[in-house]
Structures are given as structure tokens and as C-alpha cells.
Amino acid sequence: MKEPAKVIKEPVESTVFVVDDNASMRNALVRLIRSAGLRVAAFSSAEEFLRRNQPDAPGCLVLDVRMPGMSGLELQRELVAVNSPIPVIFITGHGDIPMSVRAMKAGAVEFLTKPFHDQDLIDAIQQAIKRDSEAFKERSRVAELRARHELLTPREREVMGLVVRGLLNKQVAAQLGTTEITVKVQRGQVMQKMQAESLADLIRMAGKLGPGD
């Protein structure tokens, strides 16, 4: 690692996780990341990292490639398998092109070979946290939409599903075997509970919820 890092301020809720079995390297990374004003938590193995409590906040993972037990690449595959979306930055003293290609194809933000410039790592962390912060906000928005959707009655969910497909009230009524005025009332309840300001807004919400909802 070379050159002093520029200080980059991130929201306090963001956490950088460091996983490296080399104690001196791990401690150096912790000092560097803290010097940039970032919160950091360090682990000596992939297994120890997997046993941590999953924080409900954006962050990123600075991960050594070669470690005893589960390797960095194996940990990355495990995180992908369990749908844990944390961005990964790999560091290694034994990098090669096929290894870096595999890591990047699996979604890694960066693949740094030791010795690397301190600022290169800080820049990668900044990029990773920005990406995860945006993804975290989107996940939070979708979770809020799901919570609103849970407030709908089964019939209101049926009405919403048909309305966002473009059916008119009378068409929805015919399909559900009810009256147009009843559908109009139920549609109003859907709009109110989902906090949708327009049909276009409701359609966007349905798109975020996905076909299963």
C-alpha cells in the first residue's frame, strides 16, 4: 500500500467489512479505512464473517482471495447463493487474469493486486458504498411497497392486478363477477392504501413488486 489516502466522508451507517487472515495486513487495512472516516469491522476468516449479525445498512466487503478454509472466491459464491447483495472488493498478492475475470463476472467491484495504492482502495470502497447505498434505498422502497400491499384485501389485490394490466372498471367487474360501482370503490381503496397518486404511479409500484404480488 502506498501514498496517504484522501479523506472521504460517508454516512455513519455505512460499514466496510474486512476479511483477511493476515493479522498485520488486516490491521493496516482497518487503520487506512478508519483514516478515511469510514466505519470498519474486521474478520480473520470467511467463516467468522458469515457468523456475524447482518446489519440493516449499506456497506461493502474488502476480501482477501486466498485464505485457509473458505477462500475469498468461495465466500463470494456463498454470498451470491444466499442472495446477500453486499459489493465485494478483492485484494490479493497472487492475482491472475482468469481469477480476476471470475471475480468480476460474479459482481466484484474491484480486484486489486498487492501492493496497491491506498487511494485506489479508498476509491473502490467509495464506489462500492455508493452502489450499495442506492441498492439499499431501492430495497427499502420495495419493502415499504410490500408492506402497503399486505394491507390490501384479497379482492383489492385482484382489482389492482387487473387495473395495472389496463382493464377498465367495467371490464374488471365483468371478470370478477361484480358491479362496476363496487370495483370503483375497491379501486379507490387500492389507490389510498398503496398511496398511489395516479394509475401510472400504481403501475410503477406493481412493476417494483413483481409478478408474484
CSV table of C-alpha atoms in Angstrom, one decimal:
chain,number,residue,atom,x,y,z
A,1,MET,CA,0.0,0.0,0.0
A,2,LYS,CA,1.3,3.4,-0.9
A,3,GLU,CA,0.5,7.1,-0.6
A,4,PRO,CA,-1.7,8.7,2.1
A,5,ALA,CA,-5.4,8.4,1.4
A,6,LYS,CA,-7.7,11.4,0.8
A,7,VAL,CA,-10.4,11.6,3.5
A,8,ILE,CA,-13.8,10.6,2.1
A,9,LYS,CA,-16.9,11.0,4.4
A,10,GLU,CA,-19.7,8.5,4.1
A,11,PRO,CA,-22.9,8.2,6.2
A,12,VAL,CA,-22.1,6.8,9.6
A,13,GLU,CA,-24.5,3.8,9.0
A,14,SER,CA,-22.2,2.5,6.2
A,15,THR,CA,-19.8,-0.2,7.3
A,16,VAL,CA,-16.7,-1.6,5.5
A,17,PHE,CA,-16.1,-5.2,6.3
A,18,VAL,CA,-12.5,-6.5,6.0
A,19,VAL,CA,-11.8,-10.2,5.8
A,20,ASP,CA,-8.1,-11.2,5.7
A,21,ASP,CA,-6.3,-14.0,7.6
A,22,ASN,CA,-3.1,-12.0,7.8
A,23,ALA,CA,-3.2,-10.0,11.0
A,24,SER,CA,-0.7,-7.3,10.0
A,25,MET,CA,-2.5,-6.7,6.7
A,26,ARG,CA,-5.9,-6.7,8.4
A,27,ASN,CA,-4.8,-4.2,10.9
A,28,ALA,CA,-3.2,-2.0,8.2
A,29,LEU,CA,-6.5,-2.1,6.2
A,30,VAL,CA,-8.5,-1.2,9.3
A,31,ARG,CA,-6.2,1.8,10.0
A,32,LEU,CA,-6.4,3.0,6.4
A,33,ILE,CA,-10.2,2.7,6.2
A,34,ARG,CA,-10.7,4.5,9.5
A,35,SER,CA,-8.4,7.3,8.4
A,36,ALA,CA,-10.8,7.9,5.6
A,37,GLY,CA,-13.6,8.5,8.1
A,38,LEU,CA,-15.3,5.2,7.5
A,39,ARG,CA,-16.6,2.6,10.0
A,40,VAL,CA,-14.9,-0.8,9.7
A,41,ALA,CA,-15.3,-4.3,11.1
A,42,ALA,CA,-12.6,-6.9,10.6
A,43,PHE,CA,-12.6,-10.7,10.5
A,44,SER,CA,-9.8,-13.2,10.3
A,45,SER,CA,-11.7,-15.7,8.1
A,46,ALA,CA,-14.7,-16.1,5.8
A,47,GLU,CA,-16.3,-18.4,8.3
A,48,GLU,CA,-16.1,-15.8,11.0
A,49,PHE,CA,-17.6,-13.2,8.7
A,50,LEU,CA,-20.5,-15.5,7.8
A,51,ARG,CA,-21.3,-15.8,11.6
A,52,ARG,CA,-21.7,-12.1,12.0
A,53,ASN,CA,-25.1,-10.4,12.5
A,54,GLN,CA,-26.2,-9.0,9.2
A,55,PRO,CA,-26.6,-5.2,9.6
A,56,ASP,CA,-29.6,-3.5,8.0
A,57,ALA,CA,-27.4,-0.8,6.4
A,58,PRO,CA,-25.3,-0.3,3.3
A,59,GLY,CA,-21.7,-1.4,3.2
A,60,CYS,CA,-19.1,-3.2,1.3
A,61,LEU,CA,-16.7,-6.1,1.7
A,62,VAL,CA,-12.9,-5.9,1.3
A,63,LEU,CA,-11.9,-9.5,0.9
A,64,ASP,CA,-8.6,-11.4,0.6
A,65,VAL,CA,-8.6,-14.0,-2.2
A,66,ARG,CA,-6.5,-16.8,-0.6
A,67,MET,CA,-7.2,-17.8,3.0
A,68,PRO,CA,-7.2,-21.0,5.0
A,69,GLY,CA,-10.6,-22.8,4.9
A,70,MET,CA,-13.1,-20.9,2.7
A,71,SER,CA,-11.3,-18.7,0.1
A,72,GLY,CA,-12.4,-15.3,-0.9
A,73,LEU,CA,-13.9,-16.5,-4.1
A,74,GLU,CA,-15.8,-19.3,-2.3
A,75,LEU,CA,-17.2,-16.7,0.1
A,76,GLN,CA,-18.3,-14.5,-2.8
A,77,ARG,CA,-20.1,-17.5,-4.4
A,78,GLU,CA,-21.7,-18.2,-1.0
A,79,LEU,CA,-23.0,-14.7,-0.7
A,80,VAL,CA,-24.4,-14.8,-4.2
A,81,ALA,CA,-26.1,-18.1,-3.5
A,82,VAL,CA,-27.9,-16.7,-0.4
A,83,ASN,CA,-28.8,-13.5,-2.2
A,84,SER,CA,-26.6,-11.3,0.0
A,85,PRO,CA,-26.0,-8.3,-2.2
A,86,ILE,CA,-23.0,-6.7,-0.5
A,87,PRO,CA,-20.4,-5.3,-3.0
A,88,VAL,CA,-17.1,-7.1,-2.9
A,89,ILE,CA,-13.6,-5.6,-3.4
A,90,PHE,CA,-10.9,-8.3,-3.7
A,91,ILE,CA,-7.3,-7.8,-2.7
A,92,THR,CA,-4.6,-10.4,-3.3
A,93,GLY,CA,-0.9,-10.9,-3.6
A,94,HIS,CA,-1.3,-13.8,-6.1
A,95,GLY,CA,-3.8,-12.4,-8.6
A,96,ASP,CA,-4.1,-13.6,-12.2
A,97,ILE,CA,-6.3,-12.7,-15.1
A,98,PRO,CA,-8.6,-15.7,-15.0
A,99,MET,CA,-9.1,-15.3,-11.2
A,100,SER,CA,-9.9,-11.6,-11.6
A,101,VAL,CA,-12.3,-12.3,-14.5
A,102,ARG,CA,-14.2,-14.8,-12.4
A,103,ALA,CA,-14.5,-12.4,-9.5
A,104,MET,CA,-15.7,-9.5,-11.7
A,105,LYS,CA,-18.2,-11.7,-13.6
A,106,ALA,CA,-19.6,-12.7,-10.1
A,107,GLY,CA,-20.2,-9.0,-9.4
A,108,ALA,CA,-17.0,-7.8,-7.7
A,109,VAL,CA,-16.5,-4.0,-7.7
A,110,GLU,CA,-12.7,-4.1,-8.0
A,111,PHE,CA,-9.8,-6.6,-8.0
A,112,LEU,CA,-6.6,-5.1,-6.5
A,113,THR,CA,-3.2,-6.8,-6.5
A,114,LYS,CA,-0.8,-6.1,-3.7
A,115,PRO,CA,1.0,-3.7,-3.3
A,116,PHE,CA,-1.7,-1.2,-4.3
A,117,HIS,CA,-2.1,2.5,-3.7
A,118,ASP,CA,-4.2,3.4,-0.7
A,119,GLN,CA,-6.3,5.8,-2.7
A,120,ASP,CA,-7.2,3.0,-5.2
A,121,LEU,CA,-8.7,1.0,-2.4
A,122,ILE,CA,-10.5,4.1,-0.9
A,123,ASP,CA,-11.8,5.0,-4.3
A,124,ALA,CA,-13.1,1.4,-4.8
A,125,ILE,CA,-14.7,1.5,-1.3
A,126,GLN,CA,-16.4,4.8,-2.1
A,127,GLN,CA,-17.8,3.4,-5.4
A,128,ALA,CA,-19.0,0.2,-3.6
A,129,ILE,CA,-20.7,2.0,-0.8
A,130,LYS,CA,-22.4,4.4,-3.3
A,131,ARG,CA,-23.6,1.4,-5.3
A,132,ASP,CA,-24.9,-0.4,-2.1
A,133,SER,CA,-26.5,2.8,-0.7
A,134,GLU,CA,-28.5,3.2,-3.9
A,135,ALA,CA,-29.4,-0.5,-3.9
A,136,PHE,CA,-30.3,-0.3,-0.1
A,137,LYS,CA,-32.7,2.6,-0.8
A,138,GLU,CA,-34.3,0.7,-3.6
A,139,ARG,CA,-34.7,-2.4,-1.4
A,140,SER,CA,-36.2,-0.2,1.4
A,141,ARG,CA,-38.7,1.3,-1.1
A,142,VAL,CA,-39.7,-2.1,-2.3
A,143,ALA,CA,-40.1,-3.4,1.3
A,144,GLU,CA,-42.4,-0.4,2.0
A,145,LEU,CA,-44.4,-1.2,-1.1
A,146,ARG,CA,-44.8,-4.8,0.0
A,147,ALA,CA,-45.9,-3.6,3.5
A,148,ARG,CA,-48.6,-1.4,1.8
A,149,HIS,CA,-49.6,-4.3,-0.5
A,150,GLU,CA,-50.1,-6.5,2.6
A,151,LEU,CA,-52.8,-4.1,3.8
A,152,LEU,CA,-54.9,-4.9,0.7
A,153,THR,CA,-57.7,-7.4,1.0
A,154,PRO,CA,-57.6,-10.4,-1.4
A,155,ARG,CA,-60.2,-8.8,-3.6
A,156,GLU,CA,-58.4,-5.5,-3.6
A,157,ARG,CA,-55.3,-7.3,-4.8
A,158,GLU,CA,-57.3,-8.9,-7.6
A,159,VAL,CA,-58.6,-5.5,-8.6
A,160,MET,CA,-55.1,-4.0,-8.5
A,161,GLY,CA,-53.7,-6.8,-10.7
A,162,LEU,CA,-56.4,-6.3,-13.3
A,163,VAL,CA,-56.3,-2.5,-13.2
A,164,VAL,CA,-52.5,-2.3,-13.8
A,165,ARG,CA,-53.0,-4.6,-16.8
A,166,GLY,CA,-55.1,-1.8,-18.3
A,167,LEU,CA,-58.6,-3.1,-17.8
A,168,LEU,CA,-61.4,-0.6,-17.3
A,169,ASN,CA,-63.6,-0.8,-14.3
A,170,LYS,CA,-66.5,-2.4,-16.2
A,171,GLN,CA,-64.0,-5.0,-17.6
A,172,VAL,CA,-62.7,-5.7,-14.1
A,173,ALA,CA,-66.3,-6.0,-12.8
A,174,ALA,CA,-67.2,-8.5,-15.6
A,175,GLN,CA,-64.1,-10.6,-14.9
A,176,LEU,CA,-64.7,-10.7,-11.2
A,177,GLY,CA,-68.4,-11.1,-11.4
A,178,THR,CA,-69.3,-7.9,-9.5
A,179,THR,CA,-70.6,-4.4,-10.2
A,180,GLU,CA,-68.8,-1.5,-11.7
A,181,ILE,CA,-69.5,0.7,-8.8
A,182,THR,CA,-68.1,-1.9,-6.4
A,183,VAL,CA,-64.9,-2.1,-8.5
A,184,LYS,CA,-64.7,1.7,-8.4
A,185,VAL,CA,-64.8,1.7,-4.6
A,186,GLN,CA,-62.3,-1.1,-4.4
A,187,ARG,CA,-60.0,0.6,-6.8
A,188,GLY,CA,-60.2,3.8,-4.7
A,189,GLN,CA,-59.2,1.7,-1.6
A,190,VAL,CA,-56.2,0.3,-3.6
A,191,MET,CA,-55.1,3.8,-4.6
A,192,GLN,CA,-55.4,5.0,-1.0
A,193,LYS,CA,-53.7,2.1,0.7
A,194,MET,CA,-50.9,2.0,-1.8
A,195,GLN,CA,-50.5,5.8,-1.6
A,196,ALA,CA,-50.6,6.0,-5.4
A,197,GLU,CA,-51.3,9.4,-6.9
A,198,SER,CA,-52.3,8.1,-10.4
A,199,LEU,CA,-52.7,5.0,-12.4
A,200,ALA,CA,-49.2,5.4,-13.8
A,201,ASP,CA,-47.9,5.6,-10.2
A,202,LEU,CA,-49.8,2.4,-9.4
A,203,ILE,CA,-48.4,0.6,-12.4
A,204,ARG,CA,-44.8,1.6,-11.4
A,205,MET,CA,-45.4,0.2,-8.0
A,206,ALA,CA,-46.7,-3.1,-9.4
A,207,GLY,CA,-43.6,-3.3,-11.6
A,208,LYS,CA,-41.4,-3.0,-8.5
A,209,LEU,CA,-43.4,-5.6,-6.6
A,210,GLY,CA,-43.0,-8.1,-9.3
A,211,PRO,CA,-45.4,-10.7,-10.8
A,212,GLY,CA,-45.7,-12.7,-7.6
A,213,ASP,CA,-47.5,-9.9,-5.8
